Amino acid sequence: MSETLIQGKSLHPISAKGTNSQRNVRKQTTGVRFCNTMQTSRGTAGFLRLLVPRQAWHGCLKRGAQTQAPRLTKALKKKQTFGEGGYILLVVPLATFCLGTWQVKRRWWKLDLIQALEEKTQSAPIPLPQNLEEMAELEYRPVTFKGEFDHSREMVIGPRSNALKEGGGLVSAGNQTGVNVVAPMKLSDRDETILVNMGWVPSAKMDPSTRREGQVKGEVEVSGIVRLQEQRPPFMPKGDAKSQGYWLYRDVETMAKQAGTAPVFVDLDQKSSVPGGPLGGQTRVTLRNEHMSYIITWYSLSLITFAMWFRRYRRPPTPESAIMYIKKQQKT
């Protein structure tokens, strides 16, 4: 069957046949499809207008006005609302932010408590209570008493650094490593003995024979700060004073049993320091205050998790280019 040539192109005999009305319908259908393709995205219209002749473009607009096709795809794909999963994940940054704010309040509370204890140590001293059981309620409270030291039963707690910046008595520098000397003291007004932290000495003066001048004999009147049992710090060994020769921390109960005294412990103040003897005034107001690190940790977690949540659920998508849109249309 011979082919019919139309304008230099070969057409199948079946395509050349048919009435004029059938050919017009096919042309109109093809034009509508082309117009619908161009009108599916506003952002692509300017690019396609450069590729399409002016007459065909205006004809497409006229046909589009008569037969407006619905948009098949959106040029900007908006992300769906985050739904229940997004609300659940949003709890993480909110919770960490609340924890950080709570730590800020805790830090101010701890600083006020430390300041109150420091002011308490500077208050006027009171006489040592007759009932030593009341000492449990007087920590960091200055007291005065009279008695006689028993230097033959001295104990040391170390290693320790000098708590005072300006020295006095035995040494004048506070950057050396040493120990605190603890001696039993027989009270003058009663038949009881307590433990007294006489003060700090360098390691070279730990042996009592090296500081004979500081070993006071007879009755003396002193003042100091009441201290209670110290909790053993984490990762610190219990230690053995008999084998090591010194205590690692202020274990009042065990030290009192070994020395045969009442479980009462007093730090002498600097005014009670003996010339040539241990340096008093070694009381430290030690309260754990690590709230600043917790504040940084919780606020950092809140910022990071919120940024991840915003990136996942709320960040606007990147608009598609005209070329990517045309490629998608060709695939469909």
Coordinates of C-alpha atoms in Angstrom, one line a residue:
M1 CA 0.0 0.0 0.0
S2 CA 1.6 3.3 -1.1
E3 CA 2.3 6.1 1.3
T4 CA 1.1 9.7 0.7
L5 CA 3.6 12.6 1.0
I6 CA 2.4 15.7 2.7
Q7 CA 4.9 18.7 2.9
G8 CA 7.9 16.4 2.5
K9 CA 6.9 14.0 5.3
S10 CA 5.6 10.5 4.9
L11 CA 2.4 9.5 6.6
H12 CA 0.8 6.1 6.9
P13 CA -2.1 5.7 4.5
I14 CA -4.5 5.3 7.4
S15 CA -3.4 8.6 9.0
A16 CA -3.9 10.4 5.6
K17 CA -7.4 9.1 5.3
G18 CA -10.4 10.4 7.1
T19 CA -12.6 13.4 6.8
N20 CA -11.5 17.0 7.5
S21 CA -13.6 17.0 10.8
Q22 CA -11.6 14.0 12.1
R23 CA -8.3 15.7 11.4
N24 CA -9.4 18.9 13.1
V25 CA -10.4 17.0 16.2
R26 CA -7.0 15.4 16.4
K27 CA -5.3 18.8 16.1
Q28 CA -7.5 20.4 18.7
T29 CA -6.9 17.5 21.2
T30 CA -3.1 17.9 20.7
G31 CA -3.3 21.6 21.3
V32 CA -5.3 21.3 24.5
R33 CA -2.8 18.8 25.9
F34 CA 0.0 21.2 25.1
C35 CA -1.8 24.1 26.8
N36 CA -2.6 22.0 29.8
T37 CA 1.1 21.1 30.2
M38 CA 2.2 24.8 30.1
Q39 CA -0.4 25.9 32.6
T40 CA 0.3 23.4 35.3
S41 CA 3.0 25.6 36.9
R42 CA 3.2 29.4 37.0
G43 CA 6.9 29.4 37.6
T44 CA 7.5 27.4 34.4
A45 CA 5.4 29.7 32.1
G46 CA 8.1 32.3 31.6
F47 CA 10.6 29.6 30.6
L48 CA 8.2 27.9 28.2
R49 CA 7.3 31.2 26.6
L50 CA 10.8 31.5 25.3
L51 CA 10.6 28.1 23.6
V52 CA 7.1 28.5 22.0
P53 CA 6.3 30.8 19.1
R54 CA 4.1 33.8 19.8
Q55 CA 1.1 32.7 17.7
A56 CA 1.0 29.3 19.3
W57 CA 1.4 30.9 22.8
H58 CA -1.6 33.2 22.3
G59 CA -3.6 30.4 20.8
C60 CA -2.9 28.3 23.8
L61 CA -4.0 31.1 26.2
K62 CA -7.3 31.4 24.3
R63 CA -7.9 27.6 24.4
G64 CA -6.9 27.6 28.1
A65 CA -9.5 30.2 28.9
Q66 CA -12.2 28.1 27.3
T67 CA -11.0 24.7 28.6
Q68 CA -9.1 25.3 31.9
A69 CA -7.5 22.0 33.0
P70 CA -6.9 21.3 36.7
R71 CA -3.4 21.5 38.0
L72 CA -1.9 18.1 38.1
T73 CA 1.1 18.8 40.4
K74 CA 2.1 21.7 42.6
A75 CA 5.3 23.6 41.8
L76 CA 6.1 23.9 45.5
K77 CA 5.4 20.8 47.5
K78 CA 4.4 21.9 51.0
K79 CA 5.3 19.5 53.8
Q80 CA 2.4 18.0 55.6
T81 CA 1.6 19.1 59.2
F82 CA 3.8 17.3 61.7
G83 CA 0.9 15.5 63.4
E84 CA 1.2 13.4 66.5
G85 CA 4.8 12.4 66.0
G86 CA 5.9 16.0 65.6
Y87 CA 4.1 17.0 68.9
I88 CA 5.7 14.1 70.7
L89 CA 9.2 14.9 69.5
L90 CA 8.7 18.6 70.4
V91 CA 8.5 17.5 74.0
V92 CA 12.3 16.8 74.1
P93 CA 13.5 20.4 73.5
L94 CA 10.8 21.8 75.8
A95 CA 11.7 19.4 78.6
T96 CA 15.4 20.1 78.3
F97 CA 14.7 23.8 78.3
C98 CA 12.6 23.5 81.5
L99 CA 15.4 21.4 83.2
G100 CA 18.0 24.1 82.3
T101 CA 15.8 26.8 83.8
W102 CA 15.3 24.7 86.9
Q103 CA 19.1 24.4 87.2
V104 CA 19.4 28.2 87.0
K105 CA 17.1 28.5 90.1
R106 CA 19.0 25.7 91.9
R107 CA 22.3 27.5 91.2
W108 CA 21.1 30.7 92.8
W109 CA 19.7 28.8 95.7
K110 CA 23.1 27.1 96.3
L111 CA 25.0 30.4 96.0
D112 CA 22.7 31.9 98.6
L113 CA 23.2 28.9 100.9
I114 CA 27.0 29.1 100.6
Q115 CA 26.9 32.8 101.3
A116 CA 24.7 32.2 104.4
L117 CA 27.2 29.6 105.7
E118 CA 30.1 31.9 105.2
E119 CA 28.4 34.6 107.1
K120 CA 27.6 32.0 109.8
T121 CA 31.3 31.3 110.2
Q122 CA 32.0 35.0 110.8
S123 CA 29.4 35.4 113.5
A124 CA 30.2 35.9 117.2
P125 CA 31.4 32.7 118.9
I126 CA 29.3 31.1 121.6
P127 CA 30.4 28.9 124.6
L128 CA 30.7 25.2 123.9
P129 CA 27.3 23.6 124.9
Q130 CA 27.3 21.4 128.0
N131 CA 25.4 18.8 126.1
L132 CA 27.7 17.7 123.3
E133 CA 24.8 16.1 121.4
E134 CA 23.7 19.7 120.5
M135 CA 26.8 20.0 118.4
A136 CA 25.0 18.2 115.6
E137 CA 22.9 21.4 115.1
L138 CA 25.8 23.8 115.2
E139 CA 27.9 23.0 112.1
Y140 CA 29.9 26.1 110.9
R141 CA 29.1 27.9 114.1
P142 CA 32.0 29.5 116.1
V143 CA 32.5 28.3 119.6
T144 CA 34.9 29.0 122.5
F145 CA 36.3 26.6 125.1
K146 CA 39.2 25.9 127.4
G147 CA 41.3 22.8 127.8
E148 CA 44.6 21.1 127.4
F149 CA 46.0 19.4 124.3
D150 CA 47.3 15.9 124.3
H151 CA 50.1 16.0 121.7
S152 CA 51.1 12.4 122.3
R153 CA 48.0 11.3 120.4
E154 CA 48.2 13.6 117.4
M155 CA 46.7 12.5 114.1
V156 CA 47.0 14.1 110.6
I157 CA 44.6 14.4 107.7
G158 CA 46.1 14.8 104.3
P159 CA 47.2 15.6 101.8
R160 CA 45.9 19.2 102.2
S161 CA 46.8 22.6 100.9
N162 CA 46.8 25.8 102.9
A163 CA 43.3 27.4 102.9
L164 CA 44.7 30.8 103.7
K165 CA 46.4 33.0 101.1
E166 CA 48.5 34.8 103.7
G167 CA 50.5 32.6 106.0
G168 CA 51.3 33.0 109.7
G169 CA 52.8 31.0 112.5
L170 CA 54.9 28.3 111.1
V171 CA 54.9 29.2 107.4
S172 CA 54.2 32.3 105.3
A173 CA 53.2 30.7 102.0
G174 CA 50.0 28.9 101.2
N175 CA 50.9 27.0 98.0
Q176 CA 52.7 24.0 99.5
T177 CA 51.2 20.6 100.1
G178 CA 50.8 19.5 103.7
V179 CA 48.5 18.0 106.3
N180 CA 46.1 19.2 109.0
V181 CA 47.1 18.3 112.6
V182 CA 44.4 17.0 114.8
A183 CA 45.0 16.6 118.6
P184 CA 42.6 15.5 121.4
M185 CA 41.8 18.2 123.9
K186 CA 40.7 17.6 127.5
L187 CA 38.0 20.2 128.4
S188 CA 38.6 22.2 131.6
D189 CA 34.9 22.5 132.7
R190 CA 34.0 18.8 132.3
D191 CA 35.4 15.3 132.1
E192 CA 35.2 15.0 128.3
T193 CA 37.7 15.1 125.5
I194 CA 37.1 16.3 121.9
L195 CA 39.0 16.4 118.7
V196 CA 40.5 19.7 117.6
N197 CA 42.0 20.5 114.2
M198 CA 45.0 22.7 115.2
G199 CA 45.7 23.8 111.7
W200 CA 47.9 23.2 108.6
V201 CA 51.6 22.3 108.5
P202 CA 53.8 21.4 105.5
S203 CA 54.6 17.8 104.8
A204 CA 58.1 18.3 106.2
K205 CA 56.7 19.3 109.6
M206 CA 54.2 16.4 109.9
D207 CA 56.4 14.7 112.5
P208 CA 55.6 16.3 115.9
S209 CA 59.3 16.2 116.8
T210 CA 60.0 18.9 114.1
R211 CA 57.7 21.5 115.7
R212 CA 58.3 21.4 119.4
E213 CA 57.7 25.1 119.7
G214 CA 54.1 24.7 118.6
Q215 CA 53.2 22.0 121.1
V216 CA 51.6 24.1 123.8
K217 CA 51.4 22.7 127.4
G218 CA 48.9 23.5 130.0
E219 CA 45.4 25.0 129.8
V220 CA 44.6 27.3 126.9
E221 CA 41.5 29.1 125.7
V222 CA 40.7 28.7 122.0
S223 CA 37.9 29.3 119.5
G224 CA 37.0 27.5 116.4
I225 CA 34.3 26.3 113.9
V226 CA 32.2 23.2 114.6
R227 CA 32.5 20.6 111.9
L228 CA 30.6 17.3 111.4
Q229 CA 31.3 14.0 109.8
E230 CA 32.7 14.3 106.3
Q231 CA 31.3 12.0 103.6
R232 CA 34.0 10.1 101.7
P233 CA 34.4 11.6 98.3
P234 CA 33.7 9.4 95.3
F235 CA 36.5 7.2 94.1
M236 CA 38.5 8.0 97.2
P237 CA 39.8 4.9 99.0
K238 CA 38.9 4.3 102.6
G239 CA 42.5 4.4 103.7
D240 CA 44.1 2.9 106.8
A241 CA 45.6 5.4 109.2
K242 CA 47.6 2.7 111.0
S243 CA 49.4 1.6 107.9
Q244 CA 49.5 5.0 106.0
G245 CA 50.1 7.2 109.1
Y246 CA 47.4 9.8 108.1
W247 CA 43.7 10.0 107.3
L248 CA 42.4 10.8 103.9
Y249 CA 39.3 12.7 105.0
R250 CA 37.5 13.9 108.2
D251 CA 36.1 10.6 109.5
V252 CA 35.0 12.0 112.9
E253 CA 33.4 8.8 114.2
T254 CA 36.3 6.5 113.4
M255 CA 38.9 9.0 114.6
A256 CA 37.1 9.5 117.9
K257 CA 37.0 5.8 118.5
Q258 CA 40.7 5.4 117.8
A259 CA 41.6 8.4 120.0
G260 CA 39.1 7.5 122.8
T261 CA 37.3 10.9 122.6
A262 CA 33.7 12.1 122.0
P263 CA 32.7 12.4 118.4
V264 CA 33.1 16.2 118.4
F265 CA 35.3 18.0 115.9
V266 CA 36.3 21.7 115.9
D267 CA 38.5 23.6 113.5
L268 CA 40.6 26.3 115.3
D269 CA 40.4 29.7 113.8
Q270 CA 43.4 31.7 112.8
K271 CA 43.5 33.8 116.0
S272 CA 44.0 30.6 118.0
S273 CA 47.2 29.7 116.0
V274 CA 50.2 29.0 118.1
P275 CA 53.5 30.7 117.1
G276 CA 55.7 28.0 115.6
G277 CA 52.8 25.6 115.4
P278 CA 50.1 24.7 112.9
L279 CA 48.3 27.4 111.1
G280 CA 44.6 27.7 112.0
G281 CA 41.7 29.0 110.0
Q282 CA 41.5 26.0 107.6
T283 CA 37.7 25.8 107.6
R284 CA 36.4 25.6 104.0
V285 CA 32.7 26.0 103.2
T286 CA 32.4 23.0 100.9
L287 CA 29.1 22.5 99.2
R288 CA 28.8 20.8 95.9
N289 CA 27.9 23.4 93.2
E290 CA 28.0 21.9 89.7
H291 CA 24.8 23.6 88.5
M292 CA 26.6 25.7 85.9
S293 CA 27.7 22.5 84.0
Y294 CA 24.1 21.2 84.2
I295 CA 22.8 24.5 82.8
I296 CA 25.1 24.4 79.8
T297 CA 24.2 20.7 79.2
W298 CA 20.4 21.1 79.3
Y299 CA 20.3 24.3 77.3
S300 CA 22.6 22.9 74.7
L301 CA 20.4 19.8 74.3
S302 CA 17.3 21.9 74.0
L303 CA 18.9 24.1 71.2
I304 CA 20.2 21.1 69.3
T305 CA 17.0 19.0 69.5
F306 CA 14.8 22.0 68.6
A307 CA 17.0 22.7 65.5
M308 CA 16.6 19.1 64.5
W309 CA 12.8 19.2 65.0
F310 CA 12.6 22.5 63.0
R311 CA 14.6 21.1 60.1
R312 CA 12.4 18.0 60.0
Y313 CA 9.0 19.5 60.3
R314 CA 8.9 23.3 59.8
R315 CA 11.6 24.3 57.3
P316 CA 10.1 25.3 53.9
P317 CA 11.1 23.1 51.0
T318 CA 13.3 24.3 48.2
P319 CA 11.3 25.3 45.1
E320 CA 11.7 23.1 42.0
S321 CA 13.3 24.5 38.9
A322 CA 11.7 24.5 35.5
I323 CA 14.0 21.9 34.1
M324 CA 13.3 19.5 36.9
Y325 CA 9.6 20.1 36.5
I326 CA 9.8 19.3 32.7
K327 CA 11.7 16.1 33.4
K328 CA 9.0 15.0 35.8
Q329 CA 6.3 15.7 33.2
Q330 CA 8.2 13.7 30.6
K331 CA 8.3 10.7 32.9
T332 CA 4.6 10.9 33.5

